[in-house]
PDB file of C-alpha atoms in Angstrom:
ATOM      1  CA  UNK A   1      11.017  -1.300   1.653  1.00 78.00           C
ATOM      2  CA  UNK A   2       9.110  -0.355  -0.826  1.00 84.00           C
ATOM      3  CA  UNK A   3       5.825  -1.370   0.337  1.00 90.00           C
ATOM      4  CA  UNK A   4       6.302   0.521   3.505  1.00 92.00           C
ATOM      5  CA  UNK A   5       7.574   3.579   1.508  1.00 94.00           C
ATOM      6  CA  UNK A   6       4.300   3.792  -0.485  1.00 95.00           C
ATOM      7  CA  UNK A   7       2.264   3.273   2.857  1.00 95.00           C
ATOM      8  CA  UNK A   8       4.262   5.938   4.078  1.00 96.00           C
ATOM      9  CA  UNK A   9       3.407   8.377   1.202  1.00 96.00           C
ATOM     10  CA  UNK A  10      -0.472   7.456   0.322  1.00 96.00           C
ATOM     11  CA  UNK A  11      -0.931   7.787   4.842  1.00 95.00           C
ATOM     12  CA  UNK A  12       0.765  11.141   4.115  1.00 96.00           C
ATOM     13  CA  UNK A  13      -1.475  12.046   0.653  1.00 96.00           C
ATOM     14  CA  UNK A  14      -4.499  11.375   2.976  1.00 97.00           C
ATOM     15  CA  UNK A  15      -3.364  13.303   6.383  1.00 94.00           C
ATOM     16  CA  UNK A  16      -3.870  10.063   7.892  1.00 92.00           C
ATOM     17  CA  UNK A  17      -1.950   8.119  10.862  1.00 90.00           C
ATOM     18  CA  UNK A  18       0.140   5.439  10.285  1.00 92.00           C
ATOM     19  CA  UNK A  19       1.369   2.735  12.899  1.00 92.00           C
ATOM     20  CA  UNK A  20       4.262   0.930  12.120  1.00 89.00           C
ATOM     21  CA  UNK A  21       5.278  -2.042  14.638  1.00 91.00           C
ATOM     22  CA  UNK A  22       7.393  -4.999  14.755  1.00 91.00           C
ATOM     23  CA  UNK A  23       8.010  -7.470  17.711  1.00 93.00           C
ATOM     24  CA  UNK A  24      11.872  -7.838  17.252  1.00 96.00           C
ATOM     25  CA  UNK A  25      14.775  -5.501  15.465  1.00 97.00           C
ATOM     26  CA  UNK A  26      17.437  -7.806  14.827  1.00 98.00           C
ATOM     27  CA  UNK A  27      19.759  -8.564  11.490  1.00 98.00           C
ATOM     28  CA  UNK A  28      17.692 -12.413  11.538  1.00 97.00           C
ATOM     29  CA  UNK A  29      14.574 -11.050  12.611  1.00 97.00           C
ATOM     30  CA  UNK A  30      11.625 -13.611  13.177  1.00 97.00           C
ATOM     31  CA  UNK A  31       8.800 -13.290  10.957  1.00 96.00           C
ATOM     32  CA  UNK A  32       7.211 -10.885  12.913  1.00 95.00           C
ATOM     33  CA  UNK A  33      10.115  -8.632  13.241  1.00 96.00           C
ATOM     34  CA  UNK A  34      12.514  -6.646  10.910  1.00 96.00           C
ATOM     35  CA  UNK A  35      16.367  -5.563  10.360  1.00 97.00           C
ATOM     36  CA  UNK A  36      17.302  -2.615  11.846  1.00 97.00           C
ATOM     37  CA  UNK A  37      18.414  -1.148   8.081  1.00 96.00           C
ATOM     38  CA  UNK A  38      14.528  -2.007   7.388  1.00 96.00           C
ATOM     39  CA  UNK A  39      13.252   0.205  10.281  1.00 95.00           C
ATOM     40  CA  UNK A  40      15.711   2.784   9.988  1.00 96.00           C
ATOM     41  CA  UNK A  41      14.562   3.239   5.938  1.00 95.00           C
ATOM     42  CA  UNK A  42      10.936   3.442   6.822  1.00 95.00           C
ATOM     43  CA  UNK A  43      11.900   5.989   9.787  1.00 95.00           C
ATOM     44  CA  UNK A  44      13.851   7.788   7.349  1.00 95.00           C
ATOM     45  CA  UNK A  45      11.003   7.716   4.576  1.00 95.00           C
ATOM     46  CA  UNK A  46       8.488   9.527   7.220  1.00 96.00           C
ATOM     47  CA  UNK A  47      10.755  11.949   8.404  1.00 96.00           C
ATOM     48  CA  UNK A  48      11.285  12.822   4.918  1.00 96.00           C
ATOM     49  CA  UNK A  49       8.133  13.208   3.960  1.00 95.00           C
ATOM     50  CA  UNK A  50       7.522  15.371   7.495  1.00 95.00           C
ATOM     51  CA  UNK A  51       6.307  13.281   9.717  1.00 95.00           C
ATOM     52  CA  UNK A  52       6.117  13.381  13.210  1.00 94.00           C
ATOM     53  CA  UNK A  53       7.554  10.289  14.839  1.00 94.00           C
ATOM     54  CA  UNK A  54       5.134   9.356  18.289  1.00 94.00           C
ATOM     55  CA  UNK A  55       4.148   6.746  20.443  1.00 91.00           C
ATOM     56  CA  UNK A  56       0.762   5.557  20.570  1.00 90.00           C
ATOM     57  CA  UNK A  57       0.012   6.483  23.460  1.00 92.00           C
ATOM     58  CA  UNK A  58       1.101   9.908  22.447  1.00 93.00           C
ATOM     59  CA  UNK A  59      -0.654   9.494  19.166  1.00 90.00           C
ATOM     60  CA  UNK A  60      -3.829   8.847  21.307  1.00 91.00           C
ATOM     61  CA  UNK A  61      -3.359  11.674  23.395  1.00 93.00           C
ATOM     62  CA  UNK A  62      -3.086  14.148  20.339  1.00 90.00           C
ATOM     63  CA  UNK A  63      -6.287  13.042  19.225  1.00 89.00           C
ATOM     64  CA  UNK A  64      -8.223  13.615  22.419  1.00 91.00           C
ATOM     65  CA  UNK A  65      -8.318   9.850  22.887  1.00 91.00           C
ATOM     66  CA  UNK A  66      -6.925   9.270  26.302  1.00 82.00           C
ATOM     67  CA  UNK A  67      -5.517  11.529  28.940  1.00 72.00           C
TER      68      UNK A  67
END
């Protein structure tokens, strides 16, 4: 948690955009996936830190990127 937390606040520190993906959301997620207390601490982190919580495809769209 807190790696993602300090992604979370260096992305915001540079008015960047940060993706944040996992395959599964389960309590024994594979290795590729994560517990839902996991994702709902790193959701949590960006809100509080104001970010805006998008897609990709809406992410892309903000940016001009797609239509």
């Amino acid at each position: 948690r807190q790696g993602v937390t300090h992604l979370i606040t260096e992305t915001v520190r540079r008015n960047g955009w940060l993706v944040l993906f996992t395959h599964d959301v389960s309590p024994d997620p594979t290795w590729i996936g994560c517990t839902p207390e996991f994702l709902d601490a790193a959701v949590k982190a960006a809100v509080g830190r104001g970010c805006e919580i998008v897609t990709v495809r809406d992410g892309l769209r903000r940016v001009g990127a797609t239509s």
